[in-house]
Tab-separated table of C-alpha atoms in Angstrom:
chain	number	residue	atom	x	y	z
A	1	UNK	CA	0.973	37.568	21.643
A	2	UNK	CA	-2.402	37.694	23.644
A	3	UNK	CA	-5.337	34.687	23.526
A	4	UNK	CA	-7.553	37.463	21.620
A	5	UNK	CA	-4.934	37.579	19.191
A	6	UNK	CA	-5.040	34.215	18.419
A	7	UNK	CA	-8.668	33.546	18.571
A	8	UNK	CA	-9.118	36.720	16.270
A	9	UNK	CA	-6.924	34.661	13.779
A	10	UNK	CA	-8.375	31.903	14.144
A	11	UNK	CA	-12.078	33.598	13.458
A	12	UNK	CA	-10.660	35.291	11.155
A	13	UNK	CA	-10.094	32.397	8.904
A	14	UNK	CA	-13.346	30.945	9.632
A	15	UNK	CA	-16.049	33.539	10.425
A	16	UNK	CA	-18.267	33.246	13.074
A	17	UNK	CA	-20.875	33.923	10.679
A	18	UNK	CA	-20.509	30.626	8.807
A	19	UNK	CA	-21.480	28.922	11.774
A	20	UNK	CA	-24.712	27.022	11.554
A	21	UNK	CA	-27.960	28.899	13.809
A	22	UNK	CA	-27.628	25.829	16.729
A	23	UNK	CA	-23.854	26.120	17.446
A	24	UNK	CA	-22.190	28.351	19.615
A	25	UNK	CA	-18.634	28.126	18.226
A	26	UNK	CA	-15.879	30.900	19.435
A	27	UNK	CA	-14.714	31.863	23.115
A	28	UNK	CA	-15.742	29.539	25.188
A	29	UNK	CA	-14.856	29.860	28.860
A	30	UNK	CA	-11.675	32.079	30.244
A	31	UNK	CA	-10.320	35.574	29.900
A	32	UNK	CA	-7.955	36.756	26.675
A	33	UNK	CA	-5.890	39.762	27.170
A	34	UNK	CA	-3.098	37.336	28.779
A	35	UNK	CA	-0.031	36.343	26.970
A	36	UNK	CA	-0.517	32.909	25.338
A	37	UNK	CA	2.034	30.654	26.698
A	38	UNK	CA	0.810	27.588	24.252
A	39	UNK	CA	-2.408	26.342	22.612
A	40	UNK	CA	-3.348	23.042	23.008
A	41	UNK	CA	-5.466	21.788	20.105
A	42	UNK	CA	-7.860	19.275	20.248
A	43	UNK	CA	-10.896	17.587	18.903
A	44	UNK	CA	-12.868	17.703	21.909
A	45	UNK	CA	-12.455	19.545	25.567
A	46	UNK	CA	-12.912	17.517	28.643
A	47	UNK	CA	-10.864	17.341	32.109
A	48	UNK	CA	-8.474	15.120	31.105
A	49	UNK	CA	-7.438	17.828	28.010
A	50	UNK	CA	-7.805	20.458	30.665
A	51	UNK	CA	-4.818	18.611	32.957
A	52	UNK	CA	-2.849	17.991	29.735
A	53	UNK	CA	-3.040	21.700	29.049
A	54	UNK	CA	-1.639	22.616	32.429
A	55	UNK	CA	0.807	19.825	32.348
A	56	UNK	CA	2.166	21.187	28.990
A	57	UNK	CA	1.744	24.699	30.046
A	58	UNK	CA	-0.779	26.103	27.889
A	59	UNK	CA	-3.206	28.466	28.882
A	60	UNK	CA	-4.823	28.302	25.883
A	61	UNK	CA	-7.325	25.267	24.754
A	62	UNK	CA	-8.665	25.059	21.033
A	63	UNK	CA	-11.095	21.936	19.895
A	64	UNK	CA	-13.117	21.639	17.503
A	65	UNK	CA	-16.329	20.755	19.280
A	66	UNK	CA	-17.854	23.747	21.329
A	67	UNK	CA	-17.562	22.147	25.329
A	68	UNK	CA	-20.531	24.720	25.983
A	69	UNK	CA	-23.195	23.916	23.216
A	70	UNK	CA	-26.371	24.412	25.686
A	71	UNK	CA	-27.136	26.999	27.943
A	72	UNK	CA	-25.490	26.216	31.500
A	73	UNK	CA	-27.996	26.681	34.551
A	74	UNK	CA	-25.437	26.532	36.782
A	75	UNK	CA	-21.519	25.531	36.777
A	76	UNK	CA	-20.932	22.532	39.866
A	77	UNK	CA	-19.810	19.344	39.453
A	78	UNK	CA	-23.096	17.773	37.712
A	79	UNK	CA	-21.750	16.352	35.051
A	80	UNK	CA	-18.348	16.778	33.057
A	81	UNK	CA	-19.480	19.950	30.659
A	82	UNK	CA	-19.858	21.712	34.507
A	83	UNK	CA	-16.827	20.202	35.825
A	84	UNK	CA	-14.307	20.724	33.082
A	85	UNK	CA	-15.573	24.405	32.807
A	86	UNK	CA	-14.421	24.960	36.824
A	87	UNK	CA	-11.361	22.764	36.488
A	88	UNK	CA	-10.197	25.313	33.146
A	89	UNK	CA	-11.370	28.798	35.293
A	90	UNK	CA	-9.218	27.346	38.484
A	91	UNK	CA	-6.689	26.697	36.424
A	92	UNK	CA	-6.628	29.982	33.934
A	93	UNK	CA	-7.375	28.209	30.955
A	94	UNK	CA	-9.168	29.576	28.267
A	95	UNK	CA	-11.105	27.754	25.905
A	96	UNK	CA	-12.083	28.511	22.088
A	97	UNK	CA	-13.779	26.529	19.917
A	98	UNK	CA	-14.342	26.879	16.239
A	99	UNK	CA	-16.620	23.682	15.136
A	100	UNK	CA	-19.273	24.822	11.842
A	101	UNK	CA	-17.332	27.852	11.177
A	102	UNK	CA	-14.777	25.013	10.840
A	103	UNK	CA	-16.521	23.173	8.627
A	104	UNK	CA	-17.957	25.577	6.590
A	105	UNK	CA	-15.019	27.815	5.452
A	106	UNK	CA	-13.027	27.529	2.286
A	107	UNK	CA	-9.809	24.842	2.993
A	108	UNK	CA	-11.615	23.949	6.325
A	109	UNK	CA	-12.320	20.812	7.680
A	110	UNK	CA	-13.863	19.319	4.800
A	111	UNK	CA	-10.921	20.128	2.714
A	112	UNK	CA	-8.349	18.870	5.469
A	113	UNK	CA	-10.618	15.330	5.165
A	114	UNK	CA	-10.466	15.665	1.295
A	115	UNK	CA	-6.739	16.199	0.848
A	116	UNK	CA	-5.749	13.617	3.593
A	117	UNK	CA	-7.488	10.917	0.917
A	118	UNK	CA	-5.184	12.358	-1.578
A	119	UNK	CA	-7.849	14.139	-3.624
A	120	UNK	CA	-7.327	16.506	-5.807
A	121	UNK	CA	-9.417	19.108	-7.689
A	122	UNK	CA	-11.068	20.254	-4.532
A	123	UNK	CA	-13.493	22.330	-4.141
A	124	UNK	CA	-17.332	23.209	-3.192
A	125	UNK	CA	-19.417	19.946	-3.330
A	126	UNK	CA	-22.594	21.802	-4.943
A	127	UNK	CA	-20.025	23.752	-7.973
A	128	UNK	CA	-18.371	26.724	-7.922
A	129	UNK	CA	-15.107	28.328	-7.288
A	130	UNK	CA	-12.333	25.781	-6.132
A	131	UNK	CA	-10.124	29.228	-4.287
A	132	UNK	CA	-6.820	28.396	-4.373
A	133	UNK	CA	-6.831	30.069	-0.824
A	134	UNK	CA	-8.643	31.636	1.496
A	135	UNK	CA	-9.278	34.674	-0.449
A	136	UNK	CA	-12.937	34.529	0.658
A	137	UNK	CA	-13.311	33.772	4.219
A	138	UNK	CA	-17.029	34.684	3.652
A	139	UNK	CA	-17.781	31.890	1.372
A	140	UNK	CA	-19.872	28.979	3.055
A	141	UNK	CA	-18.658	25.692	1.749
A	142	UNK	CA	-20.490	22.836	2.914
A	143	UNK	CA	-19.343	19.360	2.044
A	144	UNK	CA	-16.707	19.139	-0.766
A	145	UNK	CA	-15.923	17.089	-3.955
A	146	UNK	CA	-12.718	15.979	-5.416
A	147	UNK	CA	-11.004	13.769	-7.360
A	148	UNK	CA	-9.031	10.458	-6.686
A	149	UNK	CA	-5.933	10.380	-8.291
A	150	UNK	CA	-6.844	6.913	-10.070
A	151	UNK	CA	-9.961	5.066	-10.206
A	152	UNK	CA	-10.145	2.322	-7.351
A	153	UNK	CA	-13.035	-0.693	-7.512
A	154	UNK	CA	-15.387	0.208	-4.046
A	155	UNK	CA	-12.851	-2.531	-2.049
A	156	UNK	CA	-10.438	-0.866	-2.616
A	157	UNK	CA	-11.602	2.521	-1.620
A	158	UNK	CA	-13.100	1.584	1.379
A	159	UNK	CA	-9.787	-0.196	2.287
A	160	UNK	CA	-7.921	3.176	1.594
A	161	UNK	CA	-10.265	5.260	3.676
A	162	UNK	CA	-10.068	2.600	6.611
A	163	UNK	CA	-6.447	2.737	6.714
A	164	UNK	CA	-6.028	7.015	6.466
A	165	UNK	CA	-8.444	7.331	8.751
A	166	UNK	CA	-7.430	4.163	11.404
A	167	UNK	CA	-10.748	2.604	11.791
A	168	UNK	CA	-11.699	-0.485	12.528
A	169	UNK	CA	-14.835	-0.579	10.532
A	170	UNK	CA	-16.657	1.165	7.676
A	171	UNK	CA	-20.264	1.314	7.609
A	172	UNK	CA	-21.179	1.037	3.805
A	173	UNK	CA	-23.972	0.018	1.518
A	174	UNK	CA	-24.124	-2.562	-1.180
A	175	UNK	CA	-20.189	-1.976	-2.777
A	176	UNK	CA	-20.469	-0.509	-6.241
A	177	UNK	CA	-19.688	-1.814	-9.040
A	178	UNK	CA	-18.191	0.485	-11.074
A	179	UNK	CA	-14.842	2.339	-10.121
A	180	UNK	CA	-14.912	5.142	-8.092
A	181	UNK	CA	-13.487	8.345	-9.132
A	182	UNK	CA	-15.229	11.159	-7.612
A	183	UNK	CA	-15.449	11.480	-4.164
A	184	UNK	CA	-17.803	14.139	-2.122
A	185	UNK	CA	-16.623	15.053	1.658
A	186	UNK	CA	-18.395	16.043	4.853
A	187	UNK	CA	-16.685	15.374	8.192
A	188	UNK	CA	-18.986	14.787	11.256
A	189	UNK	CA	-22.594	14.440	10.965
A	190	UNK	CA	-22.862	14.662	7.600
A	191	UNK	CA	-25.791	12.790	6.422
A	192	UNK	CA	-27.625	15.816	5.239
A	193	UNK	CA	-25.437	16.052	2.385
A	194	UNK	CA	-26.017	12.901	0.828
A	195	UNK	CA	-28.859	14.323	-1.789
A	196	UNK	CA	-26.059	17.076	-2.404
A	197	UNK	CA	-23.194	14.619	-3.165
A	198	UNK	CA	-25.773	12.310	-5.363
A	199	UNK	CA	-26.491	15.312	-7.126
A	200	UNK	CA	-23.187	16.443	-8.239
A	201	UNK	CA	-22.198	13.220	-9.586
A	202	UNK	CA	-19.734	11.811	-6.792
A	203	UNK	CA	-19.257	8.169	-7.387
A	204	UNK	CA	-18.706	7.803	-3.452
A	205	UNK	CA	-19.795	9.325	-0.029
A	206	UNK	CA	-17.664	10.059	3.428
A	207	UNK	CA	-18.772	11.057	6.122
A	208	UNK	CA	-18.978	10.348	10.070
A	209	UNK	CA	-22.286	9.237	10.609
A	210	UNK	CA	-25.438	8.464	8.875
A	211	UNK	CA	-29.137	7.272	9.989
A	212	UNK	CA	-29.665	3.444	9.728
A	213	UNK	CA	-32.791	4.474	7.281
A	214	UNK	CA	-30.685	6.801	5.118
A	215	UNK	CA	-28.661	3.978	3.975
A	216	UNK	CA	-31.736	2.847	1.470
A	217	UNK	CA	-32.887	3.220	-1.888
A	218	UNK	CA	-28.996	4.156	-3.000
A	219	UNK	CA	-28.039	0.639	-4.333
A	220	UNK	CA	-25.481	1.233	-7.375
A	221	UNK	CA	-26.280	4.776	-7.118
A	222	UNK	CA	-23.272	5.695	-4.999
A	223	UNK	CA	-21.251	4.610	-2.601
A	224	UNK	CA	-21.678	5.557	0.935
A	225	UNK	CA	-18.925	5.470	3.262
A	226	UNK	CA	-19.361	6.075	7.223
A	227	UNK	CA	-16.265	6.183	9.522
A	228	UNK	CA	-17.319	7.678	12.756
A	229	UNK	CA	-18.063	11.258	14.028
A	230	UNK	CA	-14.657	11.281	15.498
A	231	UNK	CA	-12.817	9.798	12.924
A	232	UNK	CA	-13.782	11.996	10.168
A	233	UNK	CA	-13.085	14.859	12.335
A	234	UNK	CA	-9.230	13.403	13.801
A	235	UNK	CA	-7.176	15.906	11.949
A	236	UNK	CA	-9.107	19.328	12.541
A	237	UNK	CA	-6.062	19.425	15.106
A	238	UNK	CA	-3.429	19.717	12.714
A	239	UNK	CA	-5.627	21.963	10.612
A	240	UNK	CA	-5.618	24.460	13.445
A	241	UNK	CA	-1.856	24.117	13.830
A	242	UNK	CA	-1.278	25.160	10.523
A	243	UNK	CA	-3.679	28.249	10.399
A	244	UNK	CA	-1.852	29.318	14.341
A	245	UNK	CA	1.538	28.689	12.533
A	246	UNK	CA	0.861	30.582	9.290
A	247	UNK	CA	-1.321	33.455	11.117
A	248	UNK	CA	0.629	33.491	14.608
A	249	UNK	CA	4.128	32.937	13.997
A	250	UNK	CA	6.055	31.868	17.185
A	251	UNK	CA	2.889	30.793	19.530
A	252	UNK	CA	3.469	27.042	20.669
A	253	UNK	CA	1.347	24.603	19.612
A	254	UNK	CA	0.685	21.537	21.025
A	255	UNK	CA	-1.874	18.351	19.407
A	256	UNK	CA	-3.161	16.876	22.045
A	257	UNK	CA	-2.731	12.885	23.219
A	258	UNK	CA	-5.703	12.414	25.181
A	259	UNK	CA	-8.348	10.460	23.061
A	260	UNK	CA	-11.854	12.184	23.720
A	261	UNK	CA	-13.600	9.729	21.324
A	262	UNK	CA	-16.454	8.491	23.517
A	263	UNK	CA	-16.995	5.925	21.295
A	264	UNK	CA	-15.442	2.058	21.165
A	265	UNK	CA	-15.479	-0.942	18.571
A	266	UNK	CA	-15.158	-4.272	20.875
């Protein structure tokens, strides 16, 4: 099977279309009429996932976050967007990446995030259809809603989402004080969302980061979760897997071990 192949699934679940005006999600660097010999998958794409690539054999990188997301006056060794896009050309690497498409298609990222809480009852945070599938790839779902199998006091939800999602700390406001039930979703920076998930009744909020002066004026109205851009985002790897393994059946995939999180808790 060639890269184009797999890319075209890949888009093909999540439209380039649903992609938000200031991304540039979808081939990144690197030719596609070769014969994939692996796809690495990945949350971010920097040298290091480059050398892991080549180490595994892959010729193939997917992530999550576009490495090109500005316009590129030149390609040296400035800094590492520059350097990372030589290393992958020298090395005949190709890089996709599908980030708000991603996000915004139906069992996307936002539903990966949802289920991995155990939520059930999933579906678009603002009503609608909940698609069993992915029926509708043109269907823009942003942020999602479910439903926590039982009730949990705001502890003990915060302590659940710490542990699924390995953090080391949760950045909350005042804990609520009735149980929470209904939980609304948006991986990344999803702050925007917040009116949306207030508005259709979720009990709590999760998402990866949030504005210190967003965190006001929501005392006992819901609970608002924040785990880290990175965090949120950590399985979007296996989420590609699956999609490759259903939609490409017998191309290698690979998760990759490098940690890209640029971010540390000392």
């Amino acid at each position: 099977m060639k890269i184009k192949q797999v890319i075209d699934a890949l888009e093909q679940f999540a439209p380039l279309p649903l992609q938000e005006s200031y991304d540039n999600a979808g081939l990144q660097v690197g030719l596609t009429e070769a014969e994939v010999s692996g796809a690495l998958l990945c949350l971010d794409v920097n040298e290091q996932i480059i050398d892991e690539a080549v180490t595994l054999g892959c010729n193939l990188v997917v992530a999550h976050h576009p490495l090109i997301f500005r316009r590129l006056s030149c390609i040296s060794d400035f800094n590492y967007v520059q350097r990372t896009v030589m290393k992958a050309i020298q090395q005949g690497v190709t890089i996709a990446a599908m980030h708000t498409n991603l996000d915004n298609a139906v069992n996307g990222v936002n539903y990966m995030i949802a289920r991995k809480m155990g939520l059930t009852d999933i579906g678009p945070m603002n009503g609608g259809a909940c698609p069993p599938g992915n029926d509708d790839a043109s269907a823009k779902v942003q942020g999602v809603k479910g439903t926590l199998p039982e009730a949990l006091d705001a502890e003990a939800f915060i302590s659940m989402v710490k542990e699924t999602f390995h953090v080391e700390c949760a950045m909350c406001n005042e804990l609520l004080k009735k149980p929470v039930r209904t939980v609304a979703v948006c991986g990344g920076a999803g702050s925007f969302l917040l009116g949306d998930a207030i508005a259709a009744g979720a009990d709590a909020f999760v998402t990866g980061e949030m504005g210190y002066h967003e965190f006001f004026g929501h005392e006992q109205q819901i609970q608002i979760v924040v785990i880290g851009h990175y965090q949120s985002e950590q399985y979007t790897s296996e989420l590609l897997q699956d999609i490759i393994g259903e939609r490409c059946k017998g191309v290698r995939t690979l998760i990759a071990q490098t940690n890209t999180n640029p971010v540390i808790y000392r």
